[in-house]
Amino acid sequence: MSVTDREAGPLAHPDTPPTAPGTPPAPTEAPFAQPPAPPVPAEAPGRILVPYGQGRIRGLGADELGAHGAAMDRLVALGLPVVPGLTVPARTSASLCEPGTAEAAVDLVEQLSGRRIGDAARPLLLRLSASTPTEIAGLPPDLACLGVTAASMDALCAVIGRADALHEVWAATVRMIAEYALDVPAAMLDDASLDAPDPRTRIEALLDLTARHGSRPFPDDPAQQLALAARAVLRRWDSPRARRSRKAQRLPADLDIALHLQALRIGPADHSGYGTAVSRHPETGLLSPHGSFFRGVRRSAPPPHTGEPLDRLAGGRALLEHALLTLERHLHAPVSVDFEVRDDEISLLAASAQQRPPLRASVCLAADLARDGALAPEEAVLRIGPAQVQELLHPRLRLTGGEELLVKGLAASPGAAAGVIVLSSERALEVGADGTPVVLVAHETTPADVPGMLASAAVLTGSGGIASHAAVVARGAGRPAVCGVDGLRVDRDAGTVWFGDRVLREGDTVSLDGRTGAVYAGRLGVSVAAPPPELSTLLDWADGMRRLGVRANADSAAEVSTAVALGAEGVGLCRTEHQFLGERLPLIRRVLLAADPAARDEALTALEHAQHEDFRALLAAVGNRPVTVRLLDAPLHEFLPAPGDASDAGEEQRAAGLREANPMLGLRGVRLALSHERLYPAQAEALFAAWADVAATGVRPELEVMIPLVSMAEELAVAAVYVREAAAAVAARTGVVVPYRLGTMIETPRAALLAGELAEHAEFFSFGTNDLTQLTYGFSRDDVERQVLAGYQERGLLTASPFARLDPHGVGALIALAVERARGVRPGIKLGVCGEHGGDPESIAFCDGLGLDYVSCSPHRVPVARMAAAHSAPRERHDENGSAR
């Protein structure tokens, strides 16, 4: 976007670019031995020379002034200092080839700059450039140092103090004019340039070659040089190569160009030069000119490592800051400028919005514009998308292009990390104890691995998808993870990991990117995630825009604290099975594998005491916010010991009897509770007693108790009795009547279809979209992504994994039906989503459209969900008004 775009309206589509009025028919692509005869201008030279800033006064737009001329016009209108210059409009640009027009142009630029060519005290040269109505590739290069002569060259070099700069730029100008305006064969010019690597010697060779083989010697008169320069630029623009370039860009071959003549004010290198600057610091995003400054005459490609920091500009820096701030307020975007400095005064050469500004710069600018009143807060929020929020929250690998890519898997949890390979949870705890970053590599993870996962910098698995155990735990803990890596083989006994044919050993270093699924050999640099404070400001404004609540899936006090710090309004899912991890895993195993009722009761008592401690810490961290606690729901294989790992033969036999062919569809959720009738009462009593303890301190969480994996109203009714009896028992024991809601998770298709019946027993529903997707499609959430879904996406059968983005047609239809039927029975029923879709922006927009009350996601996705809910709210309002956004 240039400084004219916001007022000029949308740019034309590349297929149909604007053309200047009166554009002549396209000339044929034929070799040109003689310069084309330019048309005699219908107006006097002074009428076709438009000083910067007067284009609009004369009713000219970008189609005549070109993008550069229109931009300079706007800069003048904004009161910013620009290099003195003029534009020859596109329809009359060929007139600059005429001696009379060229002489008038030179005189006018001298007047505008207050200098004269040949003045030894305040020397002036000229620069000729070209532009089209829109920014395109393939424009002729600028021709600078017009007005230099062989006789004046040494004196000018003495003024500048850096002869090489002037020699190099003038040599390039002489070279192009000789070829395109004076008919010197290109091959001869190439040979002369190669034979004379020194710029001064090269100039002498080019001038001599032009005198001997050109249609005329290179002139000393500045107006004649300008006329030839204009001819060279136009012939270069009309060359077959340039026409092919325009065709490749879907532009008309006969597209006209405007010509621009600028003053090149020469001064000592200590006080003169040129540079580029962007308005925002790329690392912090704060308003602070950032760029480079070069001394001497402006070159299109300055020598590398010759630039100086902008703080060397001394007094000119304040004016540069003012110009950048003014442009930002006008374009509503981070901007970049080209500028020149003469006698410590800055003049702008060009200005435009940055095409790909650093994300921090965009965030800071949006907040700044809203605080200054240039944008409404709602507009500022809508300028930053949910994906950009996620990018700011997670570290990324610093890639250089020379990395060794080992493998690509499923991007299961965003972020990036590097660490030494460990092949077990125990090794992760051992190696990571001294602060060494480790990457836990496993075929798959289980609840027993969670302590090691939490001690790791990242997780890498050969199986599982983005809704697998490893992915869910990693996202909740804020660890990057790559799952479902095809060809990954882990040999714990040998201490090796095979990535296809490449083998690494435990202790070797790898780096992984959980955003792309890429795994690299060795230790790569990792950028630190440090979102600017302005992001919090935008998210606060987003909270005021959104209708949809945002909660977090959190299982511990630490996770709740993280979620609340990131803006969660409460806990939408506490998975109590995640509290039986690591050291607590034996507690639930003792319940499941008890040899007799007495042993089971003893195990349940120990479980209840442990749960009471966990719930008390959790509820204290939640504070006076809502918290949904899901009673135990986990496939048995996540808790049972592996074959051969039981404590004795009897336990081994009982574990074998509980193993299932398909544990995801087996004895879990409410089914397990109906088989172990004291399980849910023990959990519920621990929960209600913990609430009573916390309430005694003045904290009163809004408690919601959820029954999982229900398919029949009868199941829910029985489980509800367990919960109510537990509440009554705690009230009798403590005297505290705990206020709570009872609800269920809708995660089976049958539950969605019978939502009306379930609503007779439930005060809230939470849609468990991970399992609901699994059961609706018949896809295993642990295996299907690597084995099926990747291929489906490659073939175009799916646009995204249904475990990552909610399927609106199947799963979404079931949710919509359940919402309608539940509200038909219980109009005030609270409805939310707690599957991983609660953190996906498109899925959030779908949930917002259904009128759900909240979404719940992993703590580190809460800011993304807040922004996504704000973005979906305006669309909803527009839809209600009957107009599309």
Coordinates of N, CA and C in Angstrom, one line a residue, residues 261-332:
L261 N 11.6 13.3 -12.3 CA 12.9 14.0 -12.3 C 13.1 14.6 -10.9
Q262 N 14.2 14.2 -10.2 CA 14.5 14.6 -8.9 C 15.8 15.3 -8.8
A263 N 15.8 16.3 -7.8 CA 17.1 16.9 -7.5 C 18.0 16.0 -6.7
L264 N 19.2 15.9 -7.1 CA 20.2 15.1 -6.4 C 21.2 16.1 -5.9
R265 N 20.9 16.6 -4.6 CA 21.7 17.6 -4.1 C 23.0 17.1 -3.5
I266 N 24.1 17.5 -4.0 CA 25.4 17.0 -3.6 C 26.0 17.7 -2.4
G267 N 26.6 16.9 -1.5 CA 27.2 17.5 -0.3 C 28.2 16.6 0.3
P268 N 29.0 17.1 1.2 CA 30.0 16.3 1.8 C 29.4 15.0 2.5
A269 N 30.2 13.9 2.3 CA 29.7 12.6 2.9 C 29.4 12.7 4.4
D270 N 30.1 13.5 5.1 CA 29.9 13.6 6.5 C 28.6 14.2 6.9
H271 N 27.9 14.9 5.9 CA 26.6 15.5 6.2 C 25.6 15.1 5.2
S272 N 25.9 14.1 4.3 CA 25.0 13.8 3.2 C 25.0 12.3 3.0
G273 N 23.9 11.8 2.5 CA 23.7 10.4 2.2 C 22.3 10.0 1.9
Y274 N 22.0 8.7 2.2 CA 20.7 8.2 1.9 C 20.5 7.0 2.7
G275 N 19.3 6.5 2.8 CA 19.0 5.4 3.7 C 17.6 4.9 3.5
T276 N 17.3 3.9 4.3 CA 15.9 3.3 4.4 C 15.6 3.1 5.8
A277 N 14.3 3.2 6.2 CA 13.9 3.1 7.6 C 12.5 2.5 7.6
V278 N 12.2 1.7 8.6 CA 10.9 1.3 8.9 C 10.5 1.9 10.2
S279 N 9.2 2.1 10.4 CA 8.7 2.9 11.6 C 8.8 2.1 12.9
R280 N 8.8 0.8 12.9 CA 8.7 0.0 14.1 C 9.9 -0.8 14.3
H281 N 10.4 -0.9 15.5 CA 11.5 -1.8 15.8 C 11.1 -3.3 15.5
P282 N 11.8 -4.1 14.7 CA 11.3 -5.4 14.4 C 11.2 -6.3 15.6
E283 N 12.0 -6.1 16.6 CA 12.0 -7.0 17.8 C 11.0 -6.6 18.8
T284 N 10.8 -5.3 19.1 CA 9.9 -4.9 20.1 C 8.6 -4.4 19.6
G285 N 8.5 -4.0 18.3 CA 7.3 -3.5 17.8 C 7.0 -2.0 18.1
L286 N 7.9 -1.4 18.9 CA 7.6 0.0 19.3 C 8.0 0.9 18.2
L287 N 7.4 2.1 18.3 CA 7.7 3.1 17.3 C 9.1 3.6 17.5
S288 N 9.9 3.3 16.6 CA 11.4 3.6 16.7 C 12.0 3.4 15.3
P289 N 12.4 4.4 14.6 CA 13.0 4.2 13.3 C 14.1 3.2 13.3
H290 N 14.0 2.3 12.4 CA 15.0 1.2 12.3 C 15.4 1.0 10.9
G291 N 16.7 1.0 10.6 CA 17.2 0.9 9.3 C 18.7 1.2 9.1
S292 N 19.1 1.6 8.0 CA 20.5 1.9 7.7 C 20.7 3.2 6.9
F293 N 21.8 3.8 7.1 CA 22.2 5.0 6.5 C 23.5 4.9 5.8
F294 N 23.6 5.3 4.5 CA 24.8 5.2 3.7 C 25.2 6.6 3.3
R295 N 26.5 6.8 3.3 CA 27.1 8.1 2.9 C 27.4 8.2 1.5
G296 N 27.3 9.4 0.9 CA 27.6 9.5 -0.5 C 26.4 9.6 -1.4
V297 N 26.6 9.2 -2.7 CA 25.5 9.3 -3.7 C 24.7 8.0 -3.6
R298 N 23.4 8.1 -3.7 CA 22.5 6.9 -3.6 C 22.8 5.9 -4.7
R299 N 23.0 4.7 -4.3 CA 23.2 3.6 -5.2 C 22.0 2.6 -5.1
S300 N 21.7 1.9 -6.2 CA 20.6 1.0 -6.1 C 20.9 -0.2 -5.2
A301 N 22.2 -0.6 -5.2 CA 22.6 -1.8 -4.4 C 23.9 -1.4 -3.7
P302 N 23.7 -0.8 -2.5 CA 24.9 -0.3 -1.7 C 25.8 -1.5 -1.4
P303 N 27.1 -1.2 -1.3 CA 28.0 -2.3 -0.9 C 27.6 -2.9 0.4
P304 N 27.7 -4.2 0.6 CA 27.3 -4.8 1.9 C 28.2 -4.3 3.1
H305 N 27.5 -4.2 4.2 CA 28.2 -3.9 5.5 C 28.7 -2.5 5.5
T306 N 28.2 -1.6 4.6 CA 28.7 -0.2 4.6 C 27.7 0.7 5.3
G307 N 26.5 0.2 5.7 CA 25.5 1.1 6.3 C 25.8 1.4 7.7
E308 N 25.3 2.5 8.2 CA 25.5 2.9 9.6 C 24.1 3.0 10.2
P309 N 24.1 2.8 11.6 CA 22.8 2.9 12.3 C 22.2 4.3 12.2
L310 N 20.9 4.3 12.3 CA 20.2 5.6 12.1 C 20.5 6.6 13.2
D311 N 21.0 6.2 14.3 CA 21.3 7.2 15.4 C 22.5 8.1 15.0
R312 N 23.1 7.8 13.9 CA 24.2 8.7 13.4 C 23.6 9.9 12.6
L313 N 22.3 9.9 12.5 CA 21.7 11.0 11.7 C 21.6 12.3 12.5
A314 N 21.9 12.2 13.8 CA 21.9 13.4 14.6 C 20.6 14.1 14.6
G315 N 20.5 15.4 14.2 CA 19.3 16.2 14.2 C 18.3 15.7 13.2
G316 N 18.6 14.9 12.2 CA 17.7 14.5 11.2 C 16.8 13.4 11.7
R317 N 17.2 12.7 12.8 CA 16.4 11.6 13.3 C 15.0 12.0 13.8
A318 N 14.9 13.1 14.5 CA 13.7 13.6 15.0 C 12.7 13.9 13.9
L319 N 13.2 14.4 12.8 CA 12.3 14.7 11.6 C 11.9 13.4 11.0
L320 N 12.8 12.4 11.0 CA 12.4 11.1 10.4 C 11.3 10.4 11.3
E321 N 11.5 10.5 12.6 CA 10.4 9.9 13.5 C 9.1 10.6 13.2
H322 N 9.1 11.9 13.1 CA 7.8 12.6 12.8 C 7.2 12.2 11.5
A323 N 8.0 12.0 10.5 CA 7.5 11.6 9.2 C 6.9 10.2 9.3
L324 N 7.6 9.3 10.0 CA 7.1 7.9 10.1 C 5.8 7.9 10.9
L325 N 5.7 8.6 12.0 CA 4.5 8.7 12.8 C 3.3 9.2 12.0
T326 N 3.6 10.3 11.2 CA 2.5 10.9 10.4 C 2.0 9.8 9.3
L327 N 3.0 9.1 8.7 CA 2.6 8.2 7.7 C 1.8 7.0 8.3
E328 N 2.2 6.5 9.5 CA 1.5 5.5 10.2 C 0.0 5.9 10.4
R329 N -0.2 7.1 10.9 CA -1.5 7.5 11.2 C -2.3 7.7 9.9
H330 N -1.7 7.9 8.8 CA -2.4 8.0 7.5 C -2.7 6.7 6.9
L331 N -1.7 5.8 6.9 CA -1.9 4.5 6.3 C -2.5 3.4 7.2
H332 N -2.4 3.7 8.5 CA -2.9 2.7 9.5 C -2.1 1.4 9.3

